Short mmCIF file of C-alpha atoms in Angstrom, two decimals:
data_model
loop_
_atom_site.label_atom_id
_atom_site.label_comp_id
_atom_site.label_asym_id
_atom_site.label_seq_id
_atom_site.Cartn_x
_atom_site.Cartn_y
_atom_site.Cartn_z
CA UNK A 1 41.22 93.05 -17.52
CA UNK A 2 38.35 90.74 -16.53
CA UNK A 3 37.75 90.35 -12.57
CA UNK A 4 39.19 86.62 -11.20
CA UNK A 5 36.59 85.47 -8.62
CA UNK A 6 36.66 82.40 -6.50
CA UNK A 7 34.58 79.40 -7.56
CA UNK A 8 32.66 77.35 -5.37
CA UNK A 9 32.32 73.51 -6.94
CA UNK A 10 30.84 69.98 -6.06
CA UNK A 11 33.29 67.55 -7.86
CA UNK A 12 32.38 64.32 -8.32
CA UNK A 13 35.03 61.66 -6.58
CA UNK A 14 34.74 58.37 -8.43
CA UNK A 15 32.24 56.24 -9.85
CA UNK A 16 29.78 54.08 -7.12
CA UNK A 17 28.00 50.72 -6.26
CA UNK A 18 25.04 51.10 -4.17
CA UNK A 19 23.44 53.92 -1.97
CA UNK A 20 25.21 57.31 -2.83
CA UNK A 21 27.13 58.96 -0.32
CA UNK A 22 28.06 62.84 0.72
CA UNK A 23 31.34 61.39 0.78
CA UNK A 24 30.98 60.68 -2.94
CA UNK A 25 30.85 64.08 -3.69
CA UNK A 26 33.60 67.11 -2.87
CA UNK A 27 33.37 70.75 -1.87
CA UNK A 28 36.62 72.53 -3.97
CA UNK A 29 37.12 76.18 -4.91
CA UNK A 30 38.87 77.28 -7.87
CA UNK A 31 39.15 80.77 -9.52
CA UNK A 32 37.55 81.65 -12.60
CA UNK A 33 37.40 84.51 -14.79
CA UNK A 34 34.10 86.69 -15.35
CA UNK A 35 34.19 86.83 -18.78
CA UNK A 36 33.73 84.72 -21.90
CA UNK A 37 37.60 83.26 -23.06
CA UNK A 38 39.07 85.42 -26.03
CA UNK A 39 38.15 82.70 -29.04
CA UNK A 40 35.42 81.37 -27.61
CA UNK A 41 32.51 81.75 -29.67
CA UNK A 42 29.05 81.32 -28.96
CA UNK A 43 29.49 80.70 -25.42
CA UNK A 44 27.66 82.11 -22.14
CA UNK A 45 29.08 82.73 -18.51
CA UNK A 46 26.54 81.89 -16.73
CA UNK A 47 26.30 82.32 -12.71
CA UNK A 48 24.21 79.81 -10.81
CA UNK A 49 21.41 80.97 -8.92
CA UNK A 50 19.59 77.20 -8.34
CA UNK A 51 20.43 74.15 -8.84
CA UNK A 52 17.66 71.05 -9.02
CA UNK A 53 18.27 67.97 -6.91
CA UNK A 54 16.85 65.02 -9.35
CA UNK A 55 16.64 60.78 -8.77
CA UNK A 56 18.00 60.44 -12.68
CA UNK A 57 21.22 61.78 -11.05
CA UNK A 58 21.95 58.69 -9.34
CA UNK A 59 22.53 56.66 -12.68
CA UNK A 60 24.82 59.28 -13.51
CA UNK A 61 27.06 58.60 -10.81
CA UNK A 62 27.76 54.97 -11.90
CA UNK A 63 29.62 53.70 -14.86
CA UNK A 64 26.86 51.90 -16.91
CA UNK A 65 26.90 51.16 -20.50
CA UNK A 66 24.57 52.19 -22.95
CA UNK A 67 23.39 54.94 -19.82
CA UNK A 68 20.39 57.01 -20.85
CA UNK A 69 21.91 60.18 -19.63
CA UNK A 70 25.72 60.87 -19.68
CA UNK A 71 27.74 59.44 -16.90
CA UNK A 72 29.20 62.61 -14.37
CA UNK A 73 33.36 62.28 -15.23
CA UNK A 74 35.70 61.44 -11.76
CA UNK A 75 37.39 64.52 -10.63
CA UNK A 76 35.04 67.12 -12.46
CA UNK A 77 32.12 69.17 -11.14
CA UNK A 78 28.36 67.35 -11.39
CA UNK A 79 25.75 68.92 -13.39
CA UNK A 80 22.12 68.89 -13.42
CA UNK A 81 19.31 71.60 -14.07
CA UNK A 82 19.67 74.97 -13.32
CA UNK A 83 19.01 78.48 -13.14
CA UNK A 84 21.65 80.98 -14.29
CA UNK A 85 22.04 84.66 -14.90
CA UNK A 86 24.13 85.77 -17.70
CA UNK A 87 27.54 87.08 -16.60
CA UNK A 88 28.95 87.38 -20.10
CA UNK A 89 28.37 85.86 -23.91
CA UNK A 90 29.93 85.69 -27.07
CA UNK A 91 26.52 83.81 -28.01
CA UNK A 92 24.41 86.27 -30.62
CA UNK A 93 21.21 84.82 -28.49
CA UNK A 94 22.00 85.62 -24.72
CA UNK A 95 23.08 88.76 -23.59
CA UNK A 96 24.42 89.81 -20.14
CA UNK A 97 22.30 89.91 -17.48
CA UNK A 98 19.09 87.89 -18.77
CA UNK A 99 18.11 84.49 -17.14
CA UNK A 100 18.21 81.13 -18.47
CA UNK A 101 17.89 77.45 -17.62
CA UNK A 102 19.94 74.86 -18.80
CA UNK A 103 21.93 71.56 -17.84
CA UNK A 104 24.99 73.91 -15.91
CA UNK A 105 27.43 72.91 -13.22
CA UNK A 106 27.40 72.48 -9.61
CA UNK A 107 29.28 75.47 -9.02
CA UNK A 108 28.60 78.81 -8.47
CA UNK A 109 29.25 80.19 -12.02
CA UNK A 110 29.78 77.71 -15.38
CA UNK A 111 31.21 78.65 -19.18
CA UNK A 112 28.51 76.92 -21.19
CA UNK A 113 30.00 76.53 -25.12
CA UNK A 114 28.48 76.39 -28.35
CA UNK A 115 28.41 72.80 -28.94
CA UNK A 116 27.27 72.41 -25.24
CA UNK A 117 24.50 74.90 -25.25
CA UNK A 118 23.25 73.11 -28.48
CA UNK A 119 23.51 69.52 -27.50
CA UNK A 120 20.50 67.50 -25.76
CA UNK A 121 22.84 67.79 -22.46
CA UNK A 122 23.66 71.31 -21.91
CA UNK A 123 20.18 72.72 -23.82
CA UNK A 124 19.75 76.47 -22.88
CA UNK A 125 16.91 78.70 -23.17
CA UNK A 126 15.76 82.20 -22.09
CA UNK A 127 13.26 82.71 -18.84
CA UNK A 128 10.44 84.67 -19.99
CA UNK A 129 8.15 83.82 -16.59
CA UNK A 130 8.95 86.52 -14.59
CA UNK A 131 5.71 86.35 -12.62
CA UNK A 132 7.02 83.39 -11.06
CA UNK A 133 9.10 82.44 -8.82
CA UNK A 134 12.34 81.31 -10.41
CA UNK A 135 13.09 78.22 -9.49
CA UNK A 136 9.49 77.56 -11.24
CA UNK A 137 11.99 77.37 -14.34
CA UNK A 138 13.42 73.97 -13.14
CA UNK A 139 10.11 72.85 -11.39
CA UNK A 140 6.52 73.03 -12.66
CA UNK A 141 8.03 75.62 -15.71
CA UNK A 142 10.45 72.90 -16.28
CA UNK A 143 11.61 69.35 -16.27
CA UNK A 144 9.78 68.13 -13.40
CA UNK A 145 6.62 69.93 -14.64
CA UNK A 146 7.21 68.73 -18.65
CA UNK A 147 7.96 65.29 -17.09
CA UNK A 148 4.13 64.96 -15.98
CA UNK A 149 2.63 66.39 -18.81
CA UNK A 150 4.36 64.08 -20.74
CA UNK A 151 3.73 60.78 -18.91
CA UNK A 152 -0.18 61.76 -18.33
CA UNK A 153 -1.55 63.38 -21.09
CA UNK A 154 0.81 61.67 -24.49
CA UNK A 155 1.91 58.74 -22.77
CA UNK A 156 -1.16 57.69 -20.24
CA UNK A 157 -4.12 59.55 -22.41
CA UNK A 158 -6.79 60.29 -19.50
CA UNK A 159 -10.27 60.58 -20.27
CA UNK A 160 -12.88 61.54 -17.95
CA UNK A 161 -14.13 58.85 -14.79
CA UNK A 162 -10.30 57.22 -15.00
CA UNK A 163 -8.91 56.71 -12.12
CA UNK A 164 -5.60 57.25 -11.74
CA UNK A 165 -2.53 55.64 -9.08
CA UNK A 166 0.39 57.95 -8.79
CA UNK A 167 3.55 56.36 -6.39
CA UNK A 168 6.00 58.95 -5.06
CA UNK A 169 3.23 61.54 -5.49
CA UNK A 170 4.50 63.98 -2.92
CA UNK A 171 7.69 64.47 -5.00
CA UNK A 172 8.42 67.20 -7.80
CA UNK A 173 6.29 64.89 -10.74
CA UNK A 174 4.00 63.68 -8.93
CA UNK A 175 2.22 66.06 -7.22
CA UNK A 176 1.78 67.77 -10.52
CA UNK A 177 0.31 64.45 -11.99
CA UNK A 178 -2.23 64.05 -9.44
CA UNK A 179 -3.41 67.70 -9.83
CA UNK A 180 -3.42 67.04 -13.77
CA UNK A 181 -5.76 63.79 -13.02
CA UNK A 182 -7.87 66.04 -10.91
CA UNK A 183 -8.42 68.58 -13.00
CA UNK A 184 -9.04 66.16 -15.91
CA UNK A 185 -11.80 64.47 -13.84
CA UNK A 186 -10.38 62.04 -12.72
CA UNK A 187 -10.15 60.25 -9.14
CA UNK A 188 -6.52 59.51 -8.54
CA UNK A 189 -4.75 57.97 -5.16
CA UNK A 190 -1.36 58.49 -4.36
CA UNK A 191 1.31 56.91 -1.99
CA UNK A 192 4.10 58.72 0.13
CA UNK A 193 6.68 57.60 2.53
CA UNK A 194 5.00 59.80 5.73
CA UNK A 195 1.97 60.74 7.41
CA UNK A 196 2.65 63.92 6.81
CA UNK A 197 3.52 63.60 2.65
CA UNK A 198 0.01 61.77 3.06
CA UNK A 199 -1.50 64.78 4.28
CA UNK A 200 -0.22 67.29 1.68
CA UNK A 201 -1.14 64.83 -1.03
CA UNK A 202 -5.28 65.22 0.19
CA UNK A 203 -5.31 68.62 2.01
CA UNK A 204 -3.09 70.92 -0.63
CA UNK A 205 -3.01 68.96 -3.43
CA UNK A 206 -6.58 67.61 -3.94
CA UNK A 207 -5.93 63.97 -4.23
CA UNK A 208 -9.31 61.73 -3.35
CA UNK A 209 -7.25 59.47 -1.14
CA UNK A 210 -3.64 58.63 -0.11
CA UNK A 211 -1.67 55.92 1.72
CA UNK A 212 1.93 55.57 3.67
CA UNK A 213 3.19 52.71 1.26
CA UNK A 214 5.62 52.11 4.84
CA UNK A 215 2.30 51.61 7.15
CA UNK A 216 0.99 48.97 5.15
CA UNK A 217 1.71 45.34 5.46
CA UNK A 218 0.06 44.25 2.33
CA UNK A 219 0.33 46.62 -0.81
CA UNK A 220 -2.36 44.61 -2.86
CA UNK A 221 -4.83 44.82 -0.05
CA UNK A 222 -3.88 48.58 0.25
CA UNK A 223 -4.69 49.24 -3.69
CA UNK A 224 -7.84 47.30 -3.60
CA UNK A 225 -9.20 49.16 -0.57
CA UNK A 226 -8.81 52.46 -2.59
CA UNK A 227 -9.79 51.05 -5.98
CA UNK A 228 -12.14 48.48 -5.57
CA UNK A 229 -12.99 48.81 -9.04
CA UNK A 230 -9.65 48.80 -10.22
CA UNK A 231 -6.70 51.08 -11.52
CA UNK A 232 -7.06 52.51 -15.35
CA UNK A 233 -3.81 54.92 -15.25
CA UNK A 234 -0.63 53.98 -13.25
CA UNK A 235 1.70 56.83 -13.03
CA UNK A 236 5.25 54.78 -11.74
CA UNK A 237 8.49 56.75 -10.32
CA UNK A 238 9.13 53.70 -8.26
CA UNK A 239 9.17 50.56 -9.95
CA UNK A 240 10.31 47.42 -7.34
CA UNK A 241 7.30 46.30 -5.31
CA UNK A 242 5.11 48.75 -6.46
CA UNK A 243 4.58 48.12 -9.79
CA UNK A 244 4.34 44.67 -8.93
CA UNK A 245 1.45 45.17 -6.70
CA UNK A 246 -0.32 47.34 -9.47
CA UNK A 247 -0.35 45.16 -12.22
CA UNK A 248 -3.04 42.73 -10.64
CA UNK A 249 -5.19 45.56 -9.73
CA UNK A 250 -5.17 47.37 -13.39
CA UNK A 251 -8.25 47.62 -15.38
CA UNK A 252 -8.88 46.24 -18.98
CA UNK A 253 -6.74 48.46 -21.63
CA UNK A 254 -4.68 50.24 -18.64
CA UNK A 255 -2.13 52.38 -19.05
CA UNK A 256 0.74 52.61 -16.98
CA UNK A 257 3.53 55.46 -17.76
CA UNK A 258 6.80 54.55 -16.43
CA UNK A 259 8.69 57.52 -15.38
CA UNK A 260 11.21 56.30 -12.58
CA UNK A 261 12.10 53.43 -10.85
CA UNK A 262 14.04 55.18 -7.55
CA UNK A 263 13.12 51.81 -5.42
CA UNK A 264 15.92 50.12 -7.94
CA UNK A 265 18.48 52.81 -8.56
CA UNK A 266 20.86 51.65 -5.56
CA UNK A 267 20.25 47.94 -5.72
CA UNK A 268 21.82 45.59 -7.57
CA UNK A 269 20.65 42.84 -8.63
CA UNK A 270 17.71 44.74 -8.85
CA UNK A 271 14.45 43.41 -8.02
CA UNK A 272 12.47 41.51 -10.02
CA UNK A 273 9.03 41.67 -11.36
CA UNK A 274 6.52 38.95 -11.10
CA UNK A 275 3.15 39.65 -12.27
CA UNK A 276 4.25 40.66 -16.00
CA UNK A 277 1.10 38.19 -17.09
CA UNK A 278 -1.24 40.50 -16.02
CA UNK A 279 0.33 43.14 -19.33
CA UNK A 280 -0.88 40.65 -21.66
CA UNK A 281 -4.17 38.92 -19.77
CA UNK A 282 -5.13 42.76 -19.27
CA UNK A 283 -3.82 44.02 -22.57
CA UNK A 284 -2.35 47.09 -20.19
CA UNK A 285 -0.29 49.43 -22.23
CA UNK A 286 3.28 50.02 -20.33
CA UNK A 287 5.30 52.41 -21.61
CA UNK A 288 8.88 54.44 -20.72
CA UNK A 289 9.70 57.87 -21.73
CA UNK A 290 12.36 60.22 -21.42
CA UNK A 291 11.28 63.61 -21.46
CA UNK A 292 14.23 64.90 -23.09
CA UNK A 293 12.62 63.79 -26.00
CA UNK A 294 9.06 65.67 -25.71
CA UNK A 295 11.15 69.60 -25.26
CA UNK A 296 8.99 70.47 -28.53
CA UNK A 297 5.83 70.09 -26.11
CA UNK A 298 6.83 73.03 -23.91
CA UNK A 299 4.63 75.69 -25.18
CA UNK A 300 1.62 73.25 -24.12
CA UNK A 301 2.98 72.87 -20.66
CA UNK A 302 3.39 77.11 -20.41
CA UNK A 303 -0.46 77.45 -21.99
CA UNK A 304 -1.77 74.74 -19.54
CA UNK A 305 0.00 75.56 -16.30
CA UNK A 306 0.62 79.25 -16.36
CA UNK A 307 -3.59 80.30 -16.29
CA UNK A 308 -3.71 77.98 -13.17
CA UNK A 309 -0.83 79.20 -11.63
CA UNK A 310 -2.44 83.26 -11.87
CA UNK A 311 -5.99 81.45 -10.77
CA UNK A 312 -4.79 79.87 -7.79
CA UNK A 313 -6.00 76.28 -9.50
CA UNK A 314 -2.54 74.41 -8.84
CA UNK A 315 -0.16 74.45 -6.37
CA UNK A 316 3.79 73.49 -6.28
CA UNK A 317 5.92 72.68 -3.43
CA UNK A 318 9.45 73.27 -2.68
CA UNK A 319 12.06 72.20 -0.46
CA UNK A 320 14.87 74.41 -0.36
CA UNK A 321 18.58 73.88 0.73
CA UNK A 322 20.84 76.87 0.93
CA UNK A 323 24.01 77.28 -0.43
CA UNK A 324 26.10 74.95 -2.76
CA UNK A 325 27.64 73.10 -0.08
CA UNK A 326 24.22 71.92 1.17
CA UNK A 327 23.94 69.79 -2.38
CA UNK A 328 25.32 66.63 -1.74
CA UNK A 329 23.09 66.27 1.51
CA UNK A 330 19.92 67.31 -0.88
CA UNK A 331 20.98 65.10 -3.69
CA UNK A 332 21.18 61.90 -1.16
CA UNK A 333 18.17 63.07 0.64
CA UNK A 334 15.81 62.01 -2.60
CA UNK A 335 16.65 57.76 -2.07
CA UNK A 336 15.35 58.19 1.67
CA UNK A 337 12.30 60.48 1.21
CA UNK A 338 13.72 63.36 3.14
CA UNK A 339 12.46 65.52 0.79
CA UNK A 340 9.61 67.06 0.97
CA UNK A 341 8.35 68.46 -2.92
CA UNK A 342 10.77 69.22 -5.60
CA UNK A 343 14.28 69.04 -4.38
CA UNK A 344 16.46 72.43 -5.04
CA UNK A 345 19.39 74.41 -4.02
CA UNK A 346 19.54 77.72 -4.14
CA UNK A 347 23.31 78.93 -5.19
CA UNK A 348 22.81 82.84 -4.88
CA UNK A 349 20.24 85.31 -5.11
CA UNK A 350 19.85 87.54 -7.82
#
């Protein structure tokens, strides 16, 4: 008879307006079994070991039509990125006891099935980085890191002498994308919401300059003082007053890859945008991705980043909460910047 074991879970209360609260989220335990259901084909038992803390969730949490990602379901557990150990399968591709990532629960172990583990939203696949540390998997190994490469190299097409304006650029994307620029020759700037963010973004990180987008009175003055010649690649996860400030300060033919917009996500109305002249006077190239959609590029993220990890040439920071109950406090630490890297909680230990 399969062992019963308790099961930690964050359950989602109800559907919000505004900033997210802990509130919004619940702490419940249930029981679950440790093995696959009898009938249940093709499905893996998976036990949490980390769970990723992303800005994306926030849209999740409201009921929006036509919502690029599915909406989380009142009264059931959230779900993001994770990784997992196999507990048991009745999948002919995962056995017991290998790792995996994939879209699980917020709980401490989840019964992926078939048509979950094959669908865009529950996509699993096998770790094979074991030089790393794990939570790499859901970091620079993984969405976060897949999110950069996207947005720089297919999206924002670099060449040599660009420089390059990444917003948010302490965070889990950005600080990739800056090292990307860097290492594609590029000079790139970044902005952060504290002295210290600023800091990490020139000292471990390698940017040419930085700026504390909440020290500065004038955000047009700001990017003119650190491109005076102007801005050829603008690498947006904020959107709001940002962006608006860029687009006057963009070069001929620049290229701006929208990735986020986390200055909107809890505002509604949200704002507007004024300077949307300066896409055509410019001819600037804006353009959105979801990098759902790119998952066929991950064997060029593994052959790019995993030689600089073993050389030392780029770097990845972390902020770690512990235990599951420590989520919701992670998840609404992202809209005020508490974070400090790429938001995670780790579940268990192997």
């Amino acid at each position: 008879m399969a062992e019963e074991v308790s099961n930690k879970q964050i359950i989602f209360k109800d559907y919000i307006h505004g900033f997210p609260k802990e509130s919004d989220m619940i702490l419940k335990t249930s029981t679950i079994k440790l093995k696959v259901p009898d009938g249940c084909s093709d499905a893996v038992l998976v036990k949490n070991l980390y769970l990723s803390c992303d800005p994306y969730m926030r849209s999740r949490m409201s009921k929006i039509d036509d919502n690029y990602v599915p909406i989380f379901t009142p009264s059931e557990p959230m779900s993001g990125d994770g990784v997992a150990k196999v507990v048991d399968s009745s999948h002919p591709d995962f056995e017991r006891g290998e790792l995996v990532t994939a879209i699980t629960g917020w709980e401490e172990y989840t019964l992926i099935k078939s048509s979950e583990s094959e669908s865009e939203t529950h996509f699993i696949r096998k770790i094979h980085h074991t030089n790393v540390p794990l939570s790499y998997n859901i970091g620079i190994l993984g969405m976060p890191g897949m999110t950069a490469y996207t947005g720089f190299y297919e999206i924002s097409k670099p060449q040599q002498g660009d420089t390059v304006f990444v917003s948010a650029a302490s965070g889990a994307v950005g600080q990739l994308v800056g090292q990307f620029a860097k290492l594609s020759g590029c000079y790139v700037v970044g902005s952060a919401g504290t002295k210290d963010k600023v800091d990490l973004l020139k000292t471990k990180f390698g940017f040419n300059d930085a700026f504390n987008y909440r020290e500065e009175t004038d955000l047009d003055a700001a990017l003119k003082r650190c491109f005076p010649q102007g801005i050829d690649i603008y690498f947006d996860n904020v959107g709001g007053e940002m962006l608006d400030a860029v687009l006057p300060n963009m070069r001929l033919n620049g290229r701006i890859a929208t990735c986020g917009m986390i200055s909107q996500y809890n505002l509604k109305p949200a704002e507007g945008v004024r300077n949307l002249l300066y896409i055509m006077a410019k001819q600037i190239r804006m353009q959105g991705f979801l990098v759902y959609h790119y998952r066929h590029l991950y064997p060029k993220l593994f052959d790019l980043v995993e030689p600089l990890l073993e050389q030392g040439r780029i770097a990845y920071v972390e902020d770690v909460a512990e235990g599951l109950e420590s989520a919701p406090a992670a998840l609404i630490g992202l809209f005020s910047g508490r974070n400090v890297g790429k938001q995670l909680v780790r579940v268990a230990s192997d």
